[in-house]
Short mmCIF file of C-alpha atoms (C1' of nucleotides) in Angstrom, two decimals:
data_model
loop_
_atom_site.label_atom_id
_atom_site.label_comp_id
_atom_site.label_asym_id
_atom_site.label_seq_id
_atom_site.Cartn_x
_atom_site.Cartn_y
_atom_site.Cartn_z
CA MET A 783 -0.16 0.06 -0.13
CA LYS A 784 1.00 3.50 -0.57
CA GLN A 785 1.86 5.31 2.47
CA THR A 786 2.72 9.00 1.60
CA TYR A 787 1.01 10.96 -0.84
CA ILE A 788 3.07 14.01 -1.90
CA SER A 789 0.40 16.81 -0.79
CA ASP A 790 1.01 15.15 2.70
CA ILE A 791 4.53 16.60 2.75
CA ASP A 792 3.46 19.93 3.49
CA ARG A 793 2.19 18.55 6.97
CA MET A 794 5.62 17.21 7.49
CA LYS A 795 8.65 18.71 9.38
CA ASN A 796 12.29 18.81 8.52
CA GLY A 797 13.86 15.32 9.47
CA ASP A 798 10.99 13.03 9.16
CA SER A 799 11.42 10.29 7.14
CA VAL A 800 9.04 9.75 3.87
CA THR A 801 8.57 7.05 1.35
CA LEU A 802 7.19 8.17 -2.01
CA LYS A 803 5.84 6.36 -4.87
CA GLY A 804 4.94 7.85 -8.42
CA TRP A 805 6.24 8.59 -11.89
CA ALA A 806 9.86 10.02 -12.60
CA GLN A 807 8.68 13.45 -14.37
CA GLU A 808 11.62 14.84 -15.01
CA ILE A 809 15.40 13.60 -14.23
CA ARG A 810 18.44 16.05 -14.17
CA ILE A 811 21.82 14.67 -13.27
CA MET A 812 25.14 17.18 -12.76
CA LYS A 813 28.44 16.20 -11.66
CA ASN A 814 27.80 15.97 -7.82
CA ILE A 815 24.17 16.37 -7.53
CA GLY A 816 20.93 14.85 -9.25
CA PHE A 817 17.34 15.70 -9.08
CA ILE A 818 14.19 13.49 -9.69
CA ILE A 819 10.83 15.53 -10.07
CA LEU A 820 8.61 13.05 -8.59
CA ARG A 821 4.76 13.29 -9.49
CA ASP A 822 1.74 11.45 -7.98
CA SER A 823 -1.85 12.12 -8.31
CA THR A 824 -1.63 15.02 -5.58
CA GLY A 825 1.25 16.85 -6.97
CA LEU A 826 4.93 17.25 -7.76
CA VAL A 827 7.82 17.11 -5.49
CA GLN A 828 11.44 17.38 -6.10
CA ALA A 829 13.73 14.50 -5.08
CA THR A 830 17.50 15.56 -4.70
CA VAL A 831 19.91 12.71 -4.72
CA LYS A 832 23.78 13.57 -3.38
CA ARG A 833 26.58 11.96 -5.35
CA GLU A 834 28.01 10.54 -1.94
CA ASN A 835 24.73 8.42 -2.02
CA GLU A 836 24.31 5.07 -3.28
CA ALA A 837 21.11 5.88 -5.10
CA PHE A 838 23.04 8.59 -7.39
CA GLY A 839 24.14 5.37 -9.66
CA ASP A 840 20.57 4.55 -10.14
CA LEU A 841 19.57 7.68 -11.35
CA GLU A 842 21.27 7.22 -14.41
CA LYS A 843 19.30 4.08 -15.29
CA ILE A 844 15.79 5.47 -15.05
CA THR A 845 13.96 6.93 -17.92
CA ARG A 846 11.17 9.78 -17.57
CA GLU A 847 7.86 8.28 -16.44
CA SER A 848 9.29 5.30 -14.79
CA VAL A 849 7.49 4.42 -11.65
CA VAL A 850 9.84 4.49 -8.80
CA GLU A 851 9.68 4.33 -5.06
CA LEU A 852 11.79 6.95 -3.24
CA SER A 853 12.85 6.99 0.25
CA GLY A 854 14.34 9.78 1.85
CA THR A 855 13.90 12.54 4.36
CA ILE A 856 12.40 16.33 4.68
CA PRO A 857 15.44 18.59 4.52
CA GLU A 858 16.21 21.06 6.96
CA LYS A 859 16.26 24.10 4.09
CA VAL A 860 14.21 23.54 1.01
CA VAL A 861 15.63 25.11 -2.19
CA SER A 862 13.70 23.94 -4.94
CA LYS A 863 11.11 26.53 -6.34
CA LEU A 864 8.45 23.64 -6.19
CA GLY A 865 8.38 24.45 -2.55
CA LYS A 866 8.86 20.77 -1.84
CA GLU A 867 11.51 18.63 -1.45
CA ILE A 868 12.93 15.41 -0.11
CA THR A 869 16.54 14.46 0.35
CA VAL A 870 16.82 10.55 -1.35
CA SER A 871 18.37 8.22 0.63
CA SER A 872 17.39 4.97 -1.48
CA LEU A 873 15.63 4.77 -4.90
CA LYS A 874 13.72 1.73 -6.25
CA VAL A 875 12.78 1.26 -9.78
CA LEU A 876 9.05 -0.55 -9.73
CA ASN A 877 8.66 -0.24 -13.37
CA LEU A 878 10.80 1.33 -16.10
CA ALA A 879 9.13 3.41 -18.93
CA MET A 880 10.44 2.67 -22.39
CA VAL A 881 12.06 5.40 -24.42
CA PRO A 882 11.00 7.44 -26.26
CA LEU A 883 7.45 8.63 -25.07
CA PRO A 884 4.78 8.24 -27.41
CA LEU A 885 3.79 11.91 -25.96
CA GLY A 886 5.85 14.29 -23.75
CA ILE A 887 4.29 15.13 -20.32
CA VAL A 888 6.67 18.30 -19.39
CA ASP A 889 8.17 19.04 -23.23
CA GLU A 890 7.77 22.48 -24.65
CA VAL A 891 5.74 21.42 -27.32
CA GLU A 892 2.04 20.99 -27.46
CA ALA A 893 0.64 17.83 -28.95
CA ASP A 894 -2.56 17.64 -31.72
CA PHE A 895 -5.76 16.31 -30.22
CA ASP A 896 -5.34 13.03 -32.23
CA THR A 897 -2.17 12.29 -31.11
CA ARG A 898 -3.31 13.04 -27.19
CA PHE A 899 -6.21 10.93 -27.53
CA ASN A 900 -4.46 8.04 -29.46
CA ASN A 901 -2.23 8.10 -26.10
CA ARG A 902 -4.88 9.42 -23.76
CA PHE A 903 -3.39 7.51 -20.77
CA MET A 904 -0.17 9.46 -21.36
CA ASP A 905 -1.91 12.64 -21.91
CA LEU A 906 -3.71 12.36 -18.45
CA ARG A 907 -0.64 12.01 -16.88
CA LYS A 908 -0.63 15.92 -17.10
CA LEU A 909 -2.05 17.03 -13.71
CA GLU A 910 -4.21 19.67 -15.46
CA HIS A 911 -5.73 17.32 -17.78
CA GLN A 912 -6.55 14.94 -14.60
CA ARG A 913 -7.83 17.95 -12.96
CA ILE A 914 -10.68 18.23 -15.67
CA PHE A 915 -11.98 14.74 -14.56
CA LYS A 916 -11.61 15.61 -10.55
CA ILE A 917 -13.75 18.50 -11.12
CA LYS A 918 -16.13 16.55 -13.44
CA SER A 919 -16.60 14.07 -10.86
CA ALA A 920 -16.96 16.53 -7.79
CA LEU A 921 -19.47 18.27 -10.07
CA LEU A 922 -21.51 15.25 -10.55
CA TRP A 923 -20.98 14.30 -6.81
CA GLY A 924 -22.60 17.74 -5.88
CA ILE A 925 -25.51 17.62 -8.25
CA ARG A 926 -26.16 13.87 -7.11
CA THR A 927 -26.07 14.70 -3.52
CA PHE A 928 -28.23 17.61 -3.95
CA LEU A 929 -30.97 15.68 -5.88
CA MET A 930 -30.73 13.02 -3.49
CA ASN A 931 -31.33 15.35 -0.41
CA ARG A 932 -34.39 16.67 -2.55
CA GLY A 933 -35.95 13.04 -2.26
CA PHE A 934 -35.04 12.03 -5.90
CA THR A 935 -34.17 8.43 -6.54
CA GLU A 936 -31.41 7.07 -8.84
CA VAL A 937 -32.35 4.77 -11.24
CA GLN A 938 -30.93 3.04 -14.25
CA THR A 939 -32.66 2.52 -17.43
CA PRO A 940 -32.16 0.46 -20.85
CA LYS A 941 -29.48 1.59 -23.20
CA THR A 942 -30.73 -1.08 -25.52
CA VAL A 943 -34.10 -0.06 -26.93
CA SER A 944 -36.29 -1.84 -29.48
CA ALA A 945 -37.77 1.37 -31.28
CA ALA A 946 -36.87 5.26 -31.52
CA THR A 947 -37.83 6.86 -28.53
CA GLU A 948 -38.37 10.51 -29.61
CA GLY A 949 -38.10 10.52 -33.54
CA GLY A 950 -35.79 13.27 -34.18
CA ALA A 951 -32.15 12.25 -33.60
CA GLU A 952 -30.21 9.37 -35.50
CA LEU A 953 -29.89 6.09 -33.61
CA PHE A 954 -27.11 3.62 -33.75
CA SER A 955 -28.07 0.24 -34.48
CA VAL A 956 -26.79 -3.09 -32.81
CA LYS A 957 -27.36 -6.76 -33.21
CA TYR A 958 -29.06 -8.19 -30.46
CA PHE A 959 -28.98 -11.83 -31.13
CA GLU A 960 -31.61 -12.34 -34.11
CA LYS A 961 -32.98 -8.69 -33.65
CA ASP A 962 -31.85 -5.43 -34.84
CA ILE A 963 -32.09 -2.82 -31.92
CA PHE A 964 -31.01 0.82 -31.28
CA LEU A 965 -28.92 2.33 -28.51
CA ASN A 966 -31.03 4.77 -26.68
CA GLN A 967 -30.49 8.34 -27.28
CA SER A 968 -32.09 9.53 -24.19
CA PRO A 969 -34.09 8.03 -20.79
CA GLN A 970 -36.91 10.32 -21.62
CA LEU A 971 -39.55 7.76 -21.88
CA TYR A 972 -38.50 5.37 -19.37
CA LYS A 973 -38.39 8.38 -16.75
CA GLU A 974 -41.76 9.14 -17.35
CA MET A 975 -42.91 5.72 -17.21
CA LEU A 976 -41.54 5.58 -13.55
CA ILE A 977 -43.46 8.46 -12.90
CA ALA A 978 -46.43 6.55 -13.66
CA SER A 979 -44.92 4.05 -11.32
CA GLY A 980 -45.24 6.17 -8.38
CA ILE A 981 -41.61 7.03 -7.65
CA GLU A 982 -42.52 10.53 -7.90
CA ARG A 983 -38.73 11.64 -8.30
CA VAL A 984 -36.27 10.08 -10.08
CA PHE A 985 -32.94 10.86 -11.63
CA GLU A 986 -30.44 8.95 -13.86
CA VAL A 987 -26.68 9.73 -14.77
CA GLY A 988 -25.73 7.52 -17.75
CA PRO A 989 -24.64 7.32 -21.33
CA ALA A 990 -26.67 8.65 -24.38
CA PHE A 991 -25.67 7.97 -27.98
CA ARG A 992 -26.54 9.92 -31.07
CA ALA A 993 -25.73 8.84 -34.85
CA GLU A 994 -25.41 12.21 -35.82
CA GLU A 995 -22.51 13.01 -38.11
CA HIS A 996 -21.51 16.41 -36.63
CA ASN A 997 -18.16 17.32 -36.45
CA THR A 998 -17.77 20.26 -33.70
CA PRO A 999 -16.14 21.27 -30.59
CA ARG A 1000 -19.47 20.74 -28.67
CA HIS A 1001 -20.87 17.41 -29.92
CA LEU A 1002 -19.89 13.64 -28.91
CA ASN A 1003 -21.65 10.61 -30.10
CA GLU A 1004 -21.82 9.18 -26.65
CA PHE A 1005 -22.25 11.70 -23.76
CA THR A 1006 -23.12 11.29 -20.19
CA SER A 1007 -26.64 12.99 -19.62
CA ILE A 1008 -27.94 13.75 -16.28
CA ASP A 1009 -31.85 13.42 -16.43
CA ILE A 1010 -34.39 14.22 -13.85
CA GLU A 1011 -38.30 13.82 -13.67
CA MET A 1012 -40.48 14.78 -11.22
CA ALA A 1013 -44.06 14.32 -10.48
CA PHE A 1014 -46.70 17.16 -9.42
CA ALA A 1015 -44.41 19.57 -11.01
CA ASP A 1016 -44.48 22.26 -13.96
CA HIS A 1017 -41.48 23.59 -16.09
CA ASN A 1018 -40.77 26.47 -13.44
CA ASP A 1019 -40.42 23.88 -10.37
CA ALA A 1020 -37.95 22.07 -12.76
CA MET A 1021 -35.93 24.85 -13.78
CA HIS A 1022 -35.48 25.71 -10.08
CA MET A 1023 -34.42 22.23 -9.27
CA LEU A 1024 -31.79 22.46 -12.33
CA GLU A 1025 -30.16 25.90 -11.30
CA GLU A 1026 -30.08 24.84 -7.55
CA ALA A 1027 -28.45 21.38 -8.89
CA ILE A 1028 -25.94 23.22 -11.01
CA SER A 1029 -25.27 25.77 -8.11
CA ALA A 1030 -24.77 22.78 -5.53
CA GLY A 1031 -22.27 20.91 -8.02
CA VAL A 1032 -20.15 24.14 -8.73
CA GLU A 1033 -19.97 25.00 -5.00
CA ASN A 1034 -18.92 21.09 -4.24
CA PHE A 1035 -15.96 21.23 -6.72
CA LEU A 1036 -14.88 24.47 -5.72
CA LYS A 1037 -14.83 23.22 -2.11
CA THR A 1038 -13.17 20.05 -2.57
CA VAL A 1039 -10.83 20.06 -5.59
CA PRO A 1040 -7.56 21.77 -5.07
CA ASP A 1041 -6.71 24.73 -7.63
CA SER A 1042 -10.09 24.59 -9.31
CA GLU A 1043 -10.77 28.13 -9.07
CA LYS A 1044 -7.52 28.79 -11.11
CA VAL A 1045 -9.14 26.71 -13.90
CA SER A 1046 -12.89 27.25 -13.31
CA LEU A 1047 -14.61 30.36 -15.03
CA LEU A 1048 -17.00 30.47 -12.25
CA LYS A 1049 -14.88 31.52 -9.02
CA GLU A 1050 -17.88 31.20 -6.66
CA LYS A 1051 -21.33 29.10 -6.86
CA PRO A 1052 -23.67 30.85 -9.18
CA ILE A 1053 -26.36 32.97 -7.94
CA THR A 1054 -29.78 31.74 -8.35
CA PRO A 1055 -32.23 32.05 -9.88
CA PHE A 1056 -30.67 32.19 -13.27
CA PRO A 1057 -31.84 34.82 -15.49
CA ARG A 1058 -34.77 33.90 -17.62
CA ILE A 1059 -35.76 34.92 -21.34
CA THR A 1060 -38.64 33.88 -23.63
CA TYR A 1061 -38.25 32.84 -26.92
CA ARG A 1062 -40.25 35.56 -28.28
CA GLU A 1063 -38.13 37.98 -26.53
CA CYS A 1064 -35.12 36.49 -28.06
CA VAL A 1065 -36.83 36.60 -31.49
CA ARG A 1066 -37.54 40.51 -30.94
CA ILE A 1067 -34.04 41.08 -30.06
CA LEU A 1068 -32.85 39.42 -32.74
CA LYS A 1069 -35.02 41.23 -35.40
CA GLU A 1070 -34.03 44.45 -33.94
CA GLU A 1071 -30.08 43.54 -34.13
CA GLY A 1072 -30.99 43.11 -37.99
CA ILE A 1073 -30.77 39.32 -37.73
CA ASP A 1074 -32.82 37.10 -40.10
CA GLN A 1075 -34.91 35.05 -37.41
CA LYS A 1076 -38.22 34.19 -38.43
CA ASP A 1077 -40.98 33.41 -35.95
CA GLY A 1078 -41.31 29.79 -34.88
CA GLU A 1079 -38.17 28.49 -36.05
CA ASP A 1080 -34.94 27.50 -33.89
CA LEU A 1081 -32.50 29.78 -32.94
CA ASN A 1082 -29.44 28.82 -35.08
CA ASN A 1083 -25.95 29.36 -33.73
CA GLU A 1084 -25.29 32.74 -35.04
CA SER A 1085 -28.81 33.91 -33.28
CA LEU A 1086 -27.46 32.34 -29.87
CA LYS A 1087 -24.29 33.86 -30.14
CA VAL A 1088 -26.04 37.31 -30.14
CA ILE A 1089 -28.53 36.43 -27.23
CA GLY A 1090 -25.64 34.75 -25.34
CA LYS A 1091 -23.84 38.28 -25.23
CA ARG A 1092 -26.59 39.62 -23.33
CA PHE A 1093 -25.97 37.24 -20.20
CA GLU A 1094 -22.87 36.55 -18.11
CA ASN A 1095 -22.88 32.79 -17.68
CA PHE A 1096 -26.23 30.64 -17.16
CA TYR A 1097 -29.58 31.73 -18.57
CA PHE A 1098 -32.91 30.22 -19.49
CA ILE A 1099 -34.62 30.67 -23.11
CA THR A 1100 -38.10 29.56 -22.20
CA GLU A 1101 -41.54 29.20 -23.98
CA TRP A 1102 -40.28 27.37 -27.42
CA PRO A 1103 -42.37 27.05 -30.23
CA THR A 1104 -44.27 23.85 -30.09
CA THR A 1105 -43.12 23.12 -33.63
CA VAL A 1106 -39.64 22.87 -32.55
CA ARG A 1107 -40.17 20.51 -29.59
CA PRO A 1108 -40.48 16.99 -29.11
CA PHE A 1109 -43.74 15.73 -28.93
CA TYR A 1110 -44.04 15.10 -25.07
CA THR A 1111 -43.55 18.73 -24.31
CA ALA A 1112 -46.70 20.58 -22.83
CA THR A 1113 -48.08 23.46 -24.18
CA LEU A 1114 -49.12 26.53 -22.74
CA GLU A 1115 -52.89 26.57 -21.47
CA ASP A 1116 -53.99 29.84 -23.49
CA GLU A 1117 -51.34 29.43 -26.28
CA ARG A 1118 -51.14 26.06 -27.95
CA ASP A 1119 -48.54 27.34 -30.40
CA PHE A 1120 -45.74 27.79 -27.46
CA THR A 1121 -44.58 25.50 -24.84
CA LYS A 1122 -43.76 25.20 -20.92
CA SER A 1123 -40.35 24.18 -22.45
CA TYR A 1124 -36.80 25.88 -21.67
CA ASP A 1125 -33.19 25.42 -22.45
CA LEU A 1126 -30.38 26.21 -19.96
CA GLN A 1127 -27.69 28.09 -22.06
CA PHE A 1128 -24.26 29.03 -21.46
CA LYS A 1129 -23.30 31.90 -23.87
CA GLU A 1130 -24.44 30.01 -27.34
CA ILE A 1131 -23.89 26.57 -25.75
CA GLU A 1132 -27.03 24.68 -24.92
CA LEU A 1133 -26.57 22.74 -21.91
CA THR A 1134 -29.99 21.36 -20.70
CA SER A 1135 -33.44 20.65 -22.70
CA GLY A 1136 -36.73 20.68 -20.40
CA ALA A 1137 -40.34 21.01 -20.08
CA GLN A 1138 -43.66 20.17 -18.21
CA ARG A 1139 -44.64 17.08 -20.19
CA VAL A 1140 -47.82 16.30 -21.73
CA HIS A 1141 -49.76 13.87 -19.25
CA ASN A 1142 -52.99 13.26 -21.04
CA PRO A 1143 -53.02 10.25 -23.02
CA ASP A 1144 -55.06 11.38 -26.03
CA GLU A 1145 -53.45 14.69 -26.18
CA LEU A 1146 -50.06 12.77 -26.24
CA LYS A 1147 -51.41 10.27 -28.86
CA ASN A 1148 -52.34 13.23 -30.94
CA ARG A 1149 -49.02 14.83 -30.58
CA ILE A 1150 -47.17 11.73 -31.62
CA GLU A 1151 -48.97 11.33 -34.70
CA GLU A 1152 -48.75 15.11 -35.44
CA LYS A 1153 -44.98 14.35 -35.55
CA GLY A 1154 -45.58 11.88 -38.33
CA LEU A 1155 -44.92 8.92 -35.88
CA ASN A 1156 -46.84 5.88 -35.50
CA SER A 1157 -48.17 6.05 -32.33
CA GLN A 1158 -48.56 1.97 -32.30
CA ASN A 1159 -44.65 2.08 -31.70
CA PHE A 1160 -45.34 3.87 -28.44
CA GLU A 1161 -47.86 1.57 -26.94
CA PHE A 1162 -45.66 0.36 -24.10
CA TYR A 1163 -45.50 4.16 -23.24
CA LEU A 1164 -48.76 5.41 -24.28
CA LYS A 1165 -50.19 2.81 -21.70
CA THR A 1166 -48.56 4.04 -18.57
CA PHE A 1167 -50.57 7.37 -19.07
CA ARG A 1168 -54.04 5.75 -18.99
CA TYR A 1169 -53.98 4.48 -15.45
CA GLY A 1170 -53.16 7.63 -13.55
CA MET A 1171 -50.16 9.46 -14.80
CA PRO A 1172 -49.58 12.66 -12.66
CA PRO A 1173 -48.44 15.86 -14.11
CA HIS A 1174 -44.67 15.83 -14.49
CA ALA A 1175 -41.71 18.12 -15.67
CA GLY A 1176 -37.91 17.22 -15.91
CA TRP A 1177 -35.00 17.89 -17.88
CA GLY A 1178 -31.65 16.35 -19.16
CA LEU A 1179 -28.19 17.94 -18.84
CA GLY A 1180 -25.18 17.13 -20.62
CA LEU A 1181 -22.30 16.70 -17.90
CA GLU A 1182 -19.64 17.02 -20.51
CA ARG A 1183 -20.91 20.19 -21.76
CA LEU A 1184 -21.51 21.39 -18.24
CA THR A 1185 -17.75 20.76 -17.60
CA GLN A 1186 -16.72 22.43 -20.72
CA VAL A 1187 -18.38 25.72 -20.39
CA ILE A 1188 -17.58 25.99 -16.86
CA LEU A 1189 -13.60 25.27 -17.38
CA GLY A 1190 -13.88 27.07 -20.63
CA LEU A 1191 -12.38 24.26 -22.44
CA ASN A 1192 -12.52 24.73 -26.36
CA ASN A 1193 -13.36 21.37 -26.88
CA ILE A 1194 -15.55 19.16 -25.34
CA ARG A 1195 -13.23 16.24 -26.13
CA GLU A 1196 -11.26 17.35 -23.37
CA ALA A 1197 -14.14 16.66 -20.97
CA SER A 1198 -14.61 12.75 -22.17
CA LEU A 1199 -11.81 10.44 -21.07
CA PHE A 1200 -12.16 8.77 -24.06
CA PRO A 1201 -14.06 10.66 -26.49
CA ARG A 1202 -16.22 8.81 -29.12
CA ASP A 1203 -17.07 11.32 -32.19
CA ARG A 1204 -17.58 10.88 -36.07
CA THR A 1205 -14.32 9.11 -36.62
CA ARG A 1206 -13.22 8.09 -33.10
CA VAL A 1207 -13.76 4.86 -31.53
CA PHE A 1208 -10.29 4.15 -30.34
CA PRO A 1209 -8.90 3.82 -27.67
"C1'" G B 365 -25.92 15.43 -44.87
"C1'" C B 366 -23.48 19.65 -47.20
"C1'" C B 367 -18.69 22.72 -47.14
"C1'" C B 368 -13.72 24.53 -45.63
"C1'" U B 369 -8.57 23.20 -44.02
"C1'" G B 370 -4.40 20.22 -43.33
"C1'" G B 371 -1.42 15.17 -43.03
"C1'" U B 372 7.31 16.65 -42.85
"C1'" A B 373 11.75 12.71 -37.07
"C1'" G B 374 8.71 10.06 -30.64
"C1'" U B 375 6.27 15.37 -30.19
"C1'" G B 376 5.45 20.13 -32.18
"C1'" U B 377 6.96 22.82 -37.03
"C1'" A B 378 9.73 25.19 -41.44
"C1'" G B 379 9.99 24.19 -46.65
"C1'" C B 380 5.00 24.75 -51.41
"C1'" G B 381 8.60 22.38 -58.71
"C1'" G B 382 15.39 21.90 -59.25
"C1'" C B 383 19.78 25.38 -54.19
"C1'" C B 384 16.23 19.51 -50.09
"C1'" U B 385 21.92 15.00 -48.98
"C1'" A B 386 14.78 18.44 -45.77
"C1'" U B 387 14.58 23.94 -41.26
"C1'" C B 388 14.06 24.51 -36.21
"C1'" A B 389 12.35 23.36 -31.40
"C1'" U B 390 11.70 19.68 -28.12
"C1'" A B 391 12.69 14.47 -26.87
"C1'" C B 392 16.30 10.48 -27.27
"C1'" G B 393 22.06 9.01 -26.88
"C1'" G B 394 27.15 10.58 -25.92
"C1'" G B 395 30.19 14.47 -23.54
"C1'" C B 396 31.04 19.10 -20.19
"C1'" C B 397 28.83 21.37 -15.87
"C1'" U B 398 29.42 21.99 -7.18
"C1'" G B 399 21.57 22.82 -6.39
"C1'" U B 400 19.18 21.97 -10.92
"C1'" C B 401 14.34 23.71 -11.60
"C1'" G B 402 11.39 25.81 -19.15
"C1'" A B 403 19.06 24.32 -16.46
"C1'" G B 404 23.13 25.48 -19.77
"C1'" C B 405 26.96 24.43 -23.56
"C1'" C B 406 29.29 20.88 -27.46
"C1'" C B 407 28.37 16.41 -30.63
"C1'" G B 408 25.24 12.68 -32.78
"C1'" U B 409 20.76 9.57 -33.89
"C1'" G B 410 15.82 10.27 -36.15
"C1'" A B 411 10.76 12.40 -40.67
"C1'" C B 412 8.35 14.08 -46.53
"C1'" U B 413 0.11 9.69 -45.06
"C1'" C B 414 -0.82 5.97 -49.26
"C1'" G B 415 -1.71 4.70 -54.35
"C1'" G B 416 -1.72 6.75 -59.24
"C1'" G B 417 -0.71 10.89 -62.70
"C1'" U B 418 1.91 15.47 -64.80
"C1'" U B 419 7.25 16.74 -65.58
"C1'" C B 420 13.86 16.20 -67.78
"C1'" A B 421 13.15 17.21 -62.08
"C1'" A B 422 7.51 16.04 -57.09
"C1'" A B 423 7.88 17.06 -49.92
"C1'" U B 424 6.24 21.02 -53.19
"C1'" C B 425 1.32 20.46 -59.08
"C1'" C B 426 -3.24 17.14 -60.41
"C1'" C B 427 -6.80 12.96 -59.17
"C1'" G B 428 -8.35 9.42 -55.62
"C1'" G B 429 -7.92 6.64 -50.77
"C1'" C B 430 -7.17 6.79 -45.47
"C1'" C B 431 -6.70 9.90 -41.39
"C1'" A B 432 -7.28 14.61 -38.73
"C1'" G B 433 -9.25 19.41 -37.37
"C1'" G B 434 -13.23 23.01 -38.28
"C1'" G B 435 -17.75 25.37 -40.18
"C1'" C B 436 -23.22 24.98 -41.34
"C1'" G B 437 -27.50 22.15 -40.14
"C1'" C B 438 -29.13 19.58 -35.76
"C1'" C B 439 -28.46 18.44 -30.76
"C1'" A B 440 -26.78 17.68 -24.80
#
RNA sequence: GCCCUGGUAGUGUAGCGGCCUAUCAUACGGGCCUGUCGAGCCCGUGACUCGGGUUCAAAUCCCGGCCAGGGCGCCA
């Protein structure tokens, strides 16, 4: 078992003996003295080896990124600019790294995305890349605990389905014994079925698959979706739950991940409620700015950039036209052309899509057919609406996108350990 | 689905018809150096995405494949 982490050195005093295990990030050898910059998941330390020490001979045998065990003591005076140093008494090689490395860890040359992702294990040895995932993890943990505290039950629904769930997005087909089935694009229909089952508040964190041939810095073909559905709630209740969940997630990673405030665009937990703007207000603004935005049509990227400039970070666009929303979206009672829906935006990036849902089975069936879909294929779903379905609302939040925008990452792939895009299914 | 751009040592690049026996950095190997920390200095090893074509001559021009990055659309 590992005994001491590099971050523990801060709490030690001179003369204390330590045994550290990690990767030899840099090795510098001079005539009478040598140094190893040792890295573990908690940080860096300089390990100093003097010529008179027998470990000095071993120094010349190790290569960069070899895994080593160093024993030594905390020196009286720390000379290293790292601010952490040990004086080595013995050096043990646990595993030698091959030369040359497929990717430099500290080289003064950047690597292309392609090279980085082909060698992702090596790329992640950069602590600033690892930190993205520590933040992502703490962000999700904050959201999870928030939802648990609000009475939500975490659920797991199938990722393999026999029919398209929502129409719209393209699905990947897979062989399933003698059948051809699909990878689910969203847990939407299953979440709603669980509302009918009486659980009342459910959430799921899981993969969603979209077979869209896009090639952009904000799309993945497999991403992590955080989905909730709540009974006896409308779109406003769901929006409120969303902004509070995100705020809790940000608060958690800022509190628990060292140095996260240095890389996060958000230096403190975001203030709630987030600003709201209606779709119709957006159209009015866009027309005023001379942008060709037609009533009732989706807001394109150019339009979203213009709207995004008016807000500091998170904001909601509400009451989207019925035509651009899925069949399960509830309409406003007095204006059937607009819906009780919302998108959570961060600048021009869409993070969440949500709404109050249709809960009347007859209306739902009509809406399915209006979208040109065969309601027969949705019988398993429609059935759950006929025996006591409460009014309900929910949302789906893209975890990689959320991580991307909060950290200001240029490319969503940075927020995925092993991204799946139009051409990459490796490693 | 449509469109644009690019693929040169392990890594990142320069070169864009003959002066390329291909530049520079970094990494790697060797040497020097009383604590270095983007160490420094000297020497060395190492590359034109693949296939076809044009030409006296192709890393360089043309066509196709493969791979990659991006824009639009669509979305989380």
